[in-house]
PDB file of C-alpha atoms in Angstrom:
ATOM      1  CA  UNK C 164     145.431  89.452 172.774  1.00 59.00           C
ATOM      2  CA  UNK C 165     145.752  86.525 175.002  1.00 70.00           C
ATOM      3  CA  UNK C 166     145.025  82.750 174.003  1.00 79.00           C
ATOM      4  CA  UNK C 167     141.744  81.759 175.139  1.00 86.00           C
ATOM      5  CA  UNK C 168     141.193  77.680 176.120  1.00 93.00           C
ATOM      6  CA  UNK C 169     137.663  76.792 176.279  1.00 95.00           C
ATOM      7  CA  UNK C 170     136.939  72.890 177.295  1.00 95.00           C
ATOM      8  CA  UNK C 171     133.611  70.850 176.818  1.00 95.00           C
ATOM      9  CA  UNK C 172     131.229  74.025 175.854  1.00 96.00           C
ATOM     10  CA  UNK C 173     127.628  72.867 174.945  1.00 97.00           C
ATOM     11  CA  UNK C 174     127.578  73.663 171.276  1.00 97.00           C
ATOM     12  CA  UNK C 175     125.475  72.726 168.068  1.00 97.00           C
ATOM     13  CA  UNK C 176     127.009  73.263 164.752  1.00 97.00           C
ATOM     14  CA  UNK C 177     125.006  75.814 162.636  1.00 97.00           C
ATOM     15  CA  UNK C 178     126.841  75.650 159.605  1.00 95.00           C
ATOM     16  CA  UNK C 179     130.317  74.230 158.365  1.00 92.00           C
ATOM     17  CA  UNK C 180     132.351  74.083 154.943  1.00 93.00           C
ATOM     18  CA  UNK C 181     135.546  72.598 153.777  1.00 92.00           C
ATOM     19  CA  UNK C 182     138.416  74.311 154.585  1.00 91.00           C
ATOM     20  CA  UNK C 183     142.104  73.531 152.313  1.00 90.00           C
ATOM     21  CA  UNK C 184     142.901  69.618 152.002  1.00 89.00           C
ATOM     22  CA  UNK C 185     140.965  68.313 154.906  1.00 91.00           C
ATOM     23  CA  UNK C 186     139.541  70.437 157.470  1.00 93.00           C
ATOM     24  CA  UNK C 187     136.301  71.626 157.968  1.00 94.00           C
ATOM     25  CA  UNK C 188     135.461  75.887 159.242  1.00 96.00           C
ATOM     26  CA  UNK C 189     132.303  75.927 161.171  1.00 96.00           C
ATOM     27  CA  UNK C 190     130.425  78.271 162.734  1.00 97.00           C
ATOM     28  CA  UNK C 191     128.562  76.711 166.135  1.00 98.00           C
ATOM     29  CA  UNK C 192     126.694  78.343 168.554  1.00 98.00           C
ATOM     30  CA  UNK C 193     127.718  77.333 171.831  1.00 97.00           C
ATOM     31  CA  UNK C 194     125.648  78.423 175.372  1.00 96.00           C
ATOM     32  CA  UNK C 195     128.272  80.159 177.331  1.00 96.00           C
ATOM     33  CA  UNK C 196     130.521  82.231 174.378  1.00 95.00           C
ATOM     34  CA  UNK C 197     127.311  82.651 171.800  1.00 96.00           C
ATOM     35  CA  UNK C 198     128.453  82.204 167.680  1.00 96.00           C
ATOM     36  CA  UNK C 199     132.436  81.012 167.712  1.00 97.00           C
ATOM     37  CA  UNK C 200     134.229  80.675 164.241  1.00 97.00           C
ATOM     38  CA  UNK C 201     136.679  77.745 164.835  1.00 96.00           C
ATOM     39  CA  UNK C 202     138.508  75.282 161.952  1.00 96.00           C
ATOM     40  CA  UNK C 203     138.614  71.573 162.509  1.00 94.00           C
ATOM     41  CA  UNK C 204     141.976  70.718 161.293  1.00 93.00           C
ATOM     42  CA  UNK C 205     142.166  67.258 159.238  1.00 90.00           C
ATOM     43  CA  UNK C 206     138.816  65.773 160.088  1.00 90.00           C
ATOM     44  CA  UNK C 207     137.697  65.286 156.494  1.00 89.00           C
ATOM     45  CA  UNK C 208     140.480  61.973 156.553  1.00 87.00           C
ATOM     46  CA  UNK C 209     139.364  58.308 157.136  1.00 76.00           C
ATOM     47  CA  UNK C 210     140.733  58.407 160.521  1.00 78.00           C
ATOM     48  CA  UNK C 211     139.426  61.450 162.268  1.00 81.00           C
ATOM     49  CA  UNK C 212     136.473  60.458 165.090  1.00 79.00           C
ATOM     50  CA  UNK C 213     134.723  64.275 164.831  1.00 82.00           C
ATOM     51  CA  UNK C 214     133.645  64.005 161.176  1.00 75.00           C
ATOM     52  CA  UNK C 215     130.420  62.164 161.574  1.00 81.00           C
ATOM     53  CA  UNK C 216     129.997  64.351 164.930  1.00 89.00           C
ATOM     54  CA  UNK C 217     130.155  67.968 163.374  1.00 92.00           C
ATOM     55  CA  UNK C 218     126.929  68.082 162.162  1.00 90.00           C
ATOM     56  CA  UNK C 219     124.094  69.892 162.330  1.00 93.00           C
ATOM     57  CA  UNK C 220     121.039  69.376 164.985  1.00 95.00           C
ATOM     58  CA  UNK C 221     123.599  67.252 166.909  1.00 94.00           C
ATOM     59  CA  UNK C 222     124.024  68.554 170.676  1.00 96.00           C
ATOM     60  CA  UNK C 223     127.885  68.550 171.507  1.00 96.00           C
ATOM     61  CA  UNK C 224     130.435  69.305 173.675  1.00 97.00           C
ATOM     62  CA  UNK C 225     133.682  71.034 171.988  1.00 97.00           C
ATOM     63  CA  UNK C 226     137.081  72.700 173.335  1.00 97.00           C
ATOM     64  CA  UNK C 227     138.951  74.926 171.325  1.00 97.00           C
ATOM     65  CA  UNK C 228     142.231  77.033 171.604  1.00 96.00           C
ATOM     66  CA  UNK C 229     143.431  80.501 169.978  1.00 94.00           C
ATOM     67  CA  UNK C 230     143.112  83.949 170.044  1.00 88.00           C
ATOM     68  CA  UNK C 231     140.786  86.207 168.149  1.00 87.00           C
ATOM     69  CA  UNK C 232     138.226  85.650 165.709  1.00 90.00           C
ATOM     70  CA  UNK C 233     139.307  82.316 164.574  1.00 93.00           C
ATOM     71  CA  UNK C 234     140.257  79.565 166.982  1.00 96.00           C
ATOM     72  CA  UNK C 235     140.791  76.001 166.977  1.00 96.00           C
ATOM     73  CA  UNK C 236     138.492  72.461 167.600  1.00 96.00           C
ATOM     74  CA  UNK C 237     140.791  70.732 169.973  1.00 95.00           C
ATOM     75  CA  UNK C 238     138.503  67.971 170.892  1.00 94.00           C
ATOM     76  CA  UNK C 239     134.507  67.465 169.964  1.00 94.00           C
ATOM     77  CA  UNK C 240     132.162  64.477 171.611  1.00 93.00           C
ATOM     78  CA  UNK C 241     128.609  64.076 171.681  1.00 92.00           C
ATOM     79  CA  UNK C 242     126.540  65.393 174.570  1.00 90.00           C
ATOM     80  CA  UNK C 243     123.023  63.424 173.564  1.00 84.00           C
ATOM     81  CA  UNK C 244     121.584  61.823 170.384  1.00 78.00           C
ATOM     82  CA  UNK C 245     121.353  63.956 167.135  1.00 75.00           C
ATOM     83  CA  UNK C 246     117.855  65.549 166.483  1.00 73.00           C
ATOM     84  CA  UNK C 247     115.446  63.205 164.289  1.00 86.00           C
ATOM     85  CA  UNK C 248     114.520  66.330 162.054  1.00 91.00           C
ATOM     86  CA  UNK C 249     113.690  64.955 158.300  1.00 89.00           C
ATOM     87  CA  UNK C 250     112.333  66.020 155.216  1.00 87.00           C
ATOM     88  CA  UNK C 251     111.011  69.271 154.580  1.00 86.00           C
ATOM     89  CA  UNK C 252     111.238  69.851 158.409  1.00 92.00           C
ATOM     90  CA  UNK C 253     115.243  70.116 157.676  1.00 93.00           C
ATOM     91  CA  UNK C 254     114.382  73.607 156.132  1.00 93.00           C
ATOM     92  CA  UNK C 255     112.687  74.812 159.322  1.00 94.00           C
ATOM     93  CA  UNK C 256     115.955  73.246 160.732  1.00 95.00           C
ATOM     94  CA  UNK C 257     118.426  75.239 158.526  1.00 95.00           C
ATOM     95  CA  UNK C 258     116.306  78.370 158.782  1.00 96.00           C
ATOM     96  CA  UNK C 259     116.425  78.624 162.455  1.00 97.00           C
ATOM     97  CA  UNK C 260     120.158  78.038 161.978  1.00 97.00           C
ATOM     98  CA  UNK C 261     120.643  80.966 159.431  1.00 97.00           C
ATOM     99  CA  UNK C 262     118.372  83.066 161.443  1.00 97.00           C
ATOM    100  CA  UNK C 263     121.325  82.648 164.181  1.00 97.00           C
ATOM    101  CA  UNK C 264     124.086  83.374 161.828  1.00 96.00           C
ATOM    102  CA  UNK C 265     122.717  86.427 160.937  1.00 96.00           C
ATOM    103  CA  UNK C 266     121.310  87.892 163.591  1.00 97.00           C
ATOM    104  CA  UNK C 267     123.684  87.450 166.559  1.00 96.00           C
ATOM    105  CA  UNK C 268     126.780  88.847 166.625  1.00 94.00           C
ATOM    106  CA  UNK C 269     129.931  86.850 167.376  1.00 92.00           C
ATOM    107  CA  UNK C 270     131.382  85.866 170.922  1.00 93.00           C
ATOM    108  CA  UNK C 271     127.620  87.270 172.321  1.00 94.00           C
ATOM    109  CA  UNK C 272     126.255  84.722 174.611  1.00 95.00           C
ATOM    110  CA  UNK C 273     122.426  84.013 175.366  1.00 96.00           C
ATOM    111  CA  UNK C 274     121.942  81.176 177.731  1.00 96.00           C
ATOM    112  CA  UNK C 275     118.342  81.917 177.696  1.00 97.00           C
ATOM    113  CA  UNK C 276     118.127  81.794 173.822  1.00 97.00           C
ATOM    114  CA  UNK C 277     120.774  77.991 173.649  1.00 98.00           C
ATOM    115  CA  UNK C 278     118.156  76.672 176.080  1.00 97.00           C
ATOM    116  CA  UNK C 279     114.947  77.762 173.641  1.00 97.00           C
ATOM    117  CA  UNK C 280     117.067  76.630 170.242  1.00 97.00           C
ATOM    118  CA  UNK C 281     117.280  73.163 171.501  1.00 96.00           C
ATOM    119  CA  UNK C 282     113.752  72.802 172.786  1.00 96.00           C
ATOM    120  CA  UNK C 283     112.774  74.055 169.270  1.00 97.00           C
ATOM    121  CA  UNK C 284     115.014  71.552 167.767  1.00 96.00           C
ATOM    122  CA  UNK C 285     113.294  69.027 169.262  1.00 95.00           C
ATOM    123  CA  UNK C 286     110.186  70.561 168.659  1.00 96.00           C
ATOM    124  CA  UNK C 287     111.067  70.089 165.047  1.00 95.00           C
ATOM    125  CA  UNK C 288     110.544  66.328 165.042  1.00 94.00           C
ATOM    126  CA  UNK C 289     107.458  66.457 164.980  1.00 94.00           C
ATOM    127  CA  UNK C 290     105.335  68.203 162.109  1.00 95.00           C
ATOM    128  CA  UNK C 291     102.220  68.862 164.198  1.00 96.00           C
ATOM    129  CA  UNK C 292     104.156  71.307 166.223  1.00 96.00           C
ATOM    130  CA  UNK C 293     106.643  73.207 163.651  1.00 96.00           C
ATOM    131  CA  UNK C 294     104.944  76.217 162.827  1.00 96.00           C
ATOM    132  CA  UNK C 295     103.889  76.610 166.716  1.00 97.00           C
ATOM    133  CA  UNK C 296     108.247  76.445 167.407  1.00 98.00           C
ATOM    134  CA  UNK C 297     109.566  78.609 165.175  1.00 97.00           C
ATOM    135  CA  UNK C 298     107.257  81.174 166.107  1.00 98.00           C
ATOM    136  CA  UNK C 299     108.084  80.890 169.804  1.00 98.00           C
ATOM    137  CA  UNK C 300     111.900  80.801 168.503  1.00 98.00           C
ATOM    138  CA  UNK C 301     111.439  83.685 166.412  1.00 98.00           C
ATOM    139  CA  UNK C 302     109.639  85.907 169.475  1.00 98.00           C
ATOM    140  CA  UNK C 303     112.880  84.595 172.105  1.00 98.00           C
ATOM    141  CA  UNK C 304     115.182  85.791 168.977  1.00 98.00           C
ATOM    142  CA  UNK C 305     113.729  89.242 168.968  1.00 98.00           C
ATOM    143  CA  UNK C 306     113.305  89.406 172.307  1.00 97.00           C
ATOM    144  CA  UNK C 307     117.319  88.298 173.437  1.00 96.00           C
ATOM    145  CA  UNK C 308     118.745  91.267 170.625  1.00 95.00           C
ATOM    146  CA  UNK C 309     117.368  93.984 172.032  1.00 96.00           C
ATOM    147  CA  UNK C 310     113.545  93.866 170.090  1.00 96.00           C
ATOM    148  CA  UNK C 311     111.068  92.530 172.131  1.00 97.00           C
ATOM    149  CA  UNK C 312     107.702  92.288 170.693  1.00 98.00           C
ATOM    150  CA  UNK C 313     104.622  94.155 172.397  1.00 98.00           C
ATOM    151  CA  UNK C 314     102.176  91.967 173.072  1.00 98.00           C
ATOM    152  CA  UNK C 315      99.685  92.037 175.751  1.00 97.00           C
ATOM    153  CA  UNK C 316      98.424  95.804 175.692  1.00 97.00           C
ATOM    154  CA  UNK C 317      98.338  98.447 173.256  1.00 96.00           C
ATOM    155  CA  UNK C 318     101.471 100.533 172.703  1.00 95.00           C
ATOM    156  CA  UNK C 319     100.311 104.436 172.748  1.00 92.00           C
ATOM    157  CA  UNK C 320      98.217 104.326 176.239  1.00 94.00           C
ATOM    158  CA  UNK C 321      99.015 100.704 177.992  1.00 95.00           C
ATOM    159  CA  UNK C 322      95.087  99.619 177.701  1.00 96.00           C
ATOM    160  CA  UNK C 323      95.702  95.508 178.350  1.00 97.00           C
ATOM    161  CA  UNK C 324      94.338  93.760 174.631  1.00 97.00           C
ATOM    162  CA  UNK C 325      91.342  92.091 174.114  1.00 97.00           C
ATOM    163  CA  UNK C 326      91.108  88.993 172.225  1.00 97.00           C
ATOM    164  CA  UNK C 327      88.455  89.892 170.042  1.00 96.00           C
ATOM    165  CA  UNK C 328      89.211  93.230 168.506  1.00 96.00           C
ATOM    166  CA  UNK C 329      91.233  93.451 165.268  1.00 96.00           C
ATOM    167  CA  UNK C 330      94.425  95.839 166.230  1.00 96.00           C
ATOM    168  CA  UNK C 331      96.835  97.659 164.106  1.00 95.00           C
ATOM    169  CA  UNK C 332     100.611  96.238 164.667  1.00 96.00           C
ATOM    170  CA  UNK C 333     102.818  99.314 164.089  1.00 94.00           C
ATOM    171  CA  UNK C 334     106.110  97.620 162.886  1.00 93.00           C
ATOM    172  CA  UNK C 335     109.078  98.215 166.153  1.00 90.00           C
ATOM    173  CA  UNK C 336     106.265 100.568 168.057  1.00 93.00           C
ATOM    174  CA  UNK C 337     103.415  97.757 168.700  1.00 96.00           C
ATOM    175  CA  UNK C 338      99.741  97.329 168.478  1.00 96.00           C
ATOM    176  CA  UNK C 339      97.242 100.326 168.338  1.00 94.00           C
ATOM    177  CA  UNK C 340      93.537 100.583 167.603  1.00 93.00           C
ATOM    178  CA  UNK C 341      92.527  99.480 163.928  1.00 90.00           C
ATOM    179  CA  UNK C 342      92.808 101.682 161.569  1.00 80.00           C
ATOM    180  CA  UNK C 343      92.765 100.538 158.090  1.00 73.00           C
ATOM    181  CA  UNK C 344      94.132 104.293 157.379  1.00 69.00           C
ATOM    182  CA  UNK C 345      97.731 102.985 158.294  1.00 78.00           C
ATOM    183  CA  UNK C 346      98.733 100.887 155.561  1.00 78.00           C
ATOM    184  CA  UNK C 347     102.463  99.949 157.160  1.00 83.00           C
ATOM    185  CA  UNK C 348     100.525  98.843 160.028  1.00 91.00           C
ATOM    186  CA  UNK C 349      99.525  94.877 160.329  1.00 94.00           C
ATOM    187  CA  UNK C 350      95.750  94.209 161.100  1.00 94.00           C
ATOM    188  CA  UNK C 351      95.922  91.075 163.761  1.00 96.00           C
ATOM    189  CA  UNK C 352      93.775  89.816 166.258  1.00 97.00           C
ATOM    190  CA  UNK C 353      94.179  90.255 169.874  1.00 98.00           C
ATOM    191  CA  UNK C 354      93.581  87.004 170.310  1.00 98.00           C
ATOM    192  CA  UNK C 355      97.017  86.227 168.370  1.00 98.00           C
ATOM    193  CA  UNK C 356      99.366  88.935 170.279  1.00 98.00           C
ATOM    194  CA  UNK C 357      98.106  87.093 173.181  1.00 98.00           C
ATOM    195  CA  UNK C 358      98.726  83.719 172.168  1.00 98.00           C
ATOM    196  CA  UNK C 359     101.829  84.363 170.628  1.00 98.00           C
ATOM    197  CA  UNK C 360     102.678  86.093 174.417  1.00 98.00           C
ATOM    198  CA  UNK C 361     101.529  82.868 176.297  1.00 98.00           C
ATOM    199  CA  UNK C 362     103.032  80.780 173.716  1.00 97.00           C
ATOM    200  CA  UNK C 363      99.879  78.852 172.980  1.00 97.00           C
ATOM    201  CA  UNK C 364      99.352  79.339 169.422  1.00 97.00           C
ATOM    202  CA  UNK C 365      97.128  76.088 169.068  1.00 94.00           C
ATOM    203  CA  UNK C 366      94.629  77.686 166.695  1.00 96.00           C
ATOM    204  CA  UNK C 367      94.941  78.140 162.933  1.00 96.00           C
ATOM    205  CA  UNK C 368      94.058  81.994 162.724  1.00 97.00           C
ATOM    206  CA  UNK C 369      96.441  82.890 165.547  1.00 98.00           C
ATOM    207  CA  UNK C 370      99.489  80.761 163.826  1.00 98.00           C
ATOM    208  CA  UNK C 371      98.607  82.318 160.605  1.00 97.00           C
ATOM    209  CA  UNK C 372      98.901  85.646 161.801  1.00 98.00           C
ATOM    210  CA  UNK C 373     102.051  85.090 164.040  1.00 98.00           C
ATOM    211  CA  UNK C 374     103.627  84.012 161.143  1.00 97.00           C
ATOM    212  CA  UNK C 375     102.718  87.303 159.028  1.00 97.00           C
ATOM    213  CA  UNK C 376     103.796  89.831 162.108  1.00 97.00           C
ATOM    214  CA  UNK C 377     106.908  87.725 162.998  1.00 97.00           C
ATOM    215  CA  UNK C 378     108.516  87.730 158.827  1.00 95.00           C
ATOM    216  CA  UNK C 379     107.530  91.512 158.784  1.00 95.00           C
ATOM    217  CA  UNK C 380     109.198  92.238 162.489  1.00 96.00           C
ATOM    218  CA  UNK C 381     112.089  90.079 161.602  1.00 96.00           C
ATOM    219  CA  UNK C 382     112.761  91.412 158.212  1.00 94.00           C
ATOM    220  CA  UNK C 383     113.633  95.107 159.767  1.00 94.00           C
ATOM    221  CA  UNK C 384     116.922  93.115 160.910  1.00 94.00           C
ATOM    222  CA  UNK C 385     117.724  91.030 158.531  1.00 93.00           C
ATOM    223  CA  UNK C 386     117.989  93.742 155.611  1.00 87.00           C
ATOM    224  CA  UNK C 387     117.793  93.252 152.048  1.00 83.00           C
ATOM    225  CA  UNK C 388     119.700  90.065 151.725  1.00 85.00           C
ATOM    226  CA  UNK C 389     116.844  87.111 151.244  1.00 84.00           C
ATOM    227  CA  UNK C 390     117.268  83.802 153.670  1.00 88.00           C
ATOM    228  CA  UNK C 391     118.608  81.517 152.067  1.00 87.00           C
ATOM    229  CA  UNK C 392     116.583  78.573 153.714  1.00 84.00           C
ATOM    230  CA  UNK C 393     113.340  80.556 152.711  1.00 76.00           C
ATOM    231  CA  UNK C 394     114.623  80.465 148.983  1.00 70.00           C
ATOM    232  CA  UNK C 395     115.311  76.700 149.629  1.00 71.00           C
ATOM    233  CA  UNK C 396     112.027  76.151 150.830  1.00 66.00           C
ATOM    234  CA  UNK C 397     110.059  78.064 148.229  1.00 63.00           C
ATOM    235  CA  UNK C 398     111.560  76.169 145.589  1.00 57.00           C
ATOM    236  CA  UNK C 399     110.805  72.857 147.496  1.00 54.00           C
ATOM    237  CA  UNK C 400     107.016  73.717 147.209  1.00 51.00           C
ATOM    238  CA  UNK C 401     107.374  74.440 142.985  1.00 52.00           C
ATOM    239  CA  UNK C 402     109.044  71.066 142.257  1.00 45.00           C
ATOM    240  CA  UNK C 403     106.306  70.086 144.460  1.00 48.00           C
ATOM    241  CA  UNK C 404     103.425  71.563 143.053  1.00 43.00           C
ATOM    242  CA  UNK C 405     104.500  70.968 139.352  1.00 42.00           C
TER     243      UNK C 405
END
């Protein structure tokens, strides 16, 4: 296998851990080469420049060096200022980073899908719009691995939807006439497929029921291991509500 030297790749860090003495392995999702592993030799000491850098939200430009799954951070500098995402918007922040780490596969890239993660990203600064993002993330997600959503017409005979007529959302098949007979089935509005399509969403009922169809499509993929950022989250609203 032949070394591989990649220089100034837009990247974002999506998650990172200490690594022996003083480096750092992350995992970043960069827009030409998808989810790379790399280790950032000796930046946890006083005089490395990248520590404060390699975080997350932050938009960057990295090179790295090596050969197979694991490869090296030769140089890291910023490419624009670090998202203002604070609070309880963090966990959106982290969740749309874990739903990365999990769902795409390695060395994959989706130009398409880098472009949408940093609009959401910014999205994220503001609360008003942070349920209306990570929907449109989650439907681009979906969508980019191979499991695009139907949502404009029904899925056994093509008839286009209609906004007001409650539909039955057959999990990976699509939405079919109601019928409360098909209890796997989710009962949504057409209303919401179709926002969720135009990427409106500016309504309570439809981003209430985007919500519920996108955690039941996206939990097909994401198996029986529980998000950790959901866990995170929950527990957030306990303390809160104590």
């Amino acid at each position: 296998m032949s070394t591989s030297r990649v220089s100034l790749q837009a990247a974002y860090v999506l998650h990172y851990r200490p690594y022996r003495d003083t480096s750092v392995l992350l995992e970043v999702y960069t827009r030409d080469h998808g989810r790379v592993s790399l280790v950032a030799k000796g930046v946890r000491t006083a005089k490395s420049r990248m520590q404060g850098q390699l975080q997350p939200f932050r938009p960057l430009l990295i090179s790295w060096v090596g050969r197979g799954e694991l490869v090296t951070l030769t140089a890291c500098e910023s490419a624009g200022l670090a998202g203002r995402i604070e609070g309880r918007l963090l966990m959106s922040g982290f969740y749309v980073n874990e739903l990365l780490l999990r769902l795409l596969h390695r060395h994959d890239a989706h130009p398409a899908l880098f472009d949408i993660y940093a609009a959401t990203l910014l999205a994220l600064e503001d609360p008003a719009q942070e349920q209306r993002a990570l929907r449109i993330f989650e439907k681009h997600l979906l969508q980019e691995i191979g499991y695009a959503l139907v949502l404009d017409h029904q899925a056994d005979n093509g008839e286009a939807l209609t906004a007001e007529k409650i539909y039955s959302y057959q999990l990976q098949k699509g939405p079919l006439c109601y019928d409360e007979l098909r209890p796997e089935a989710i009962p949504i509005h057409g209303g919401s497929l179709l926002s969720l399509a135009s990427e409106e969403l500016h309504d309570s009922v439809s981003l209430r029921e985007a919500k519920h169809l996108m955690r039941a499509s996206l939990s097909i993929y994401l198996g029986d291991k529980p998000l950790q950022s959901r866990k995170l989250l929950n527990d957030l609203h306990k303390t809160q509500n104590r």
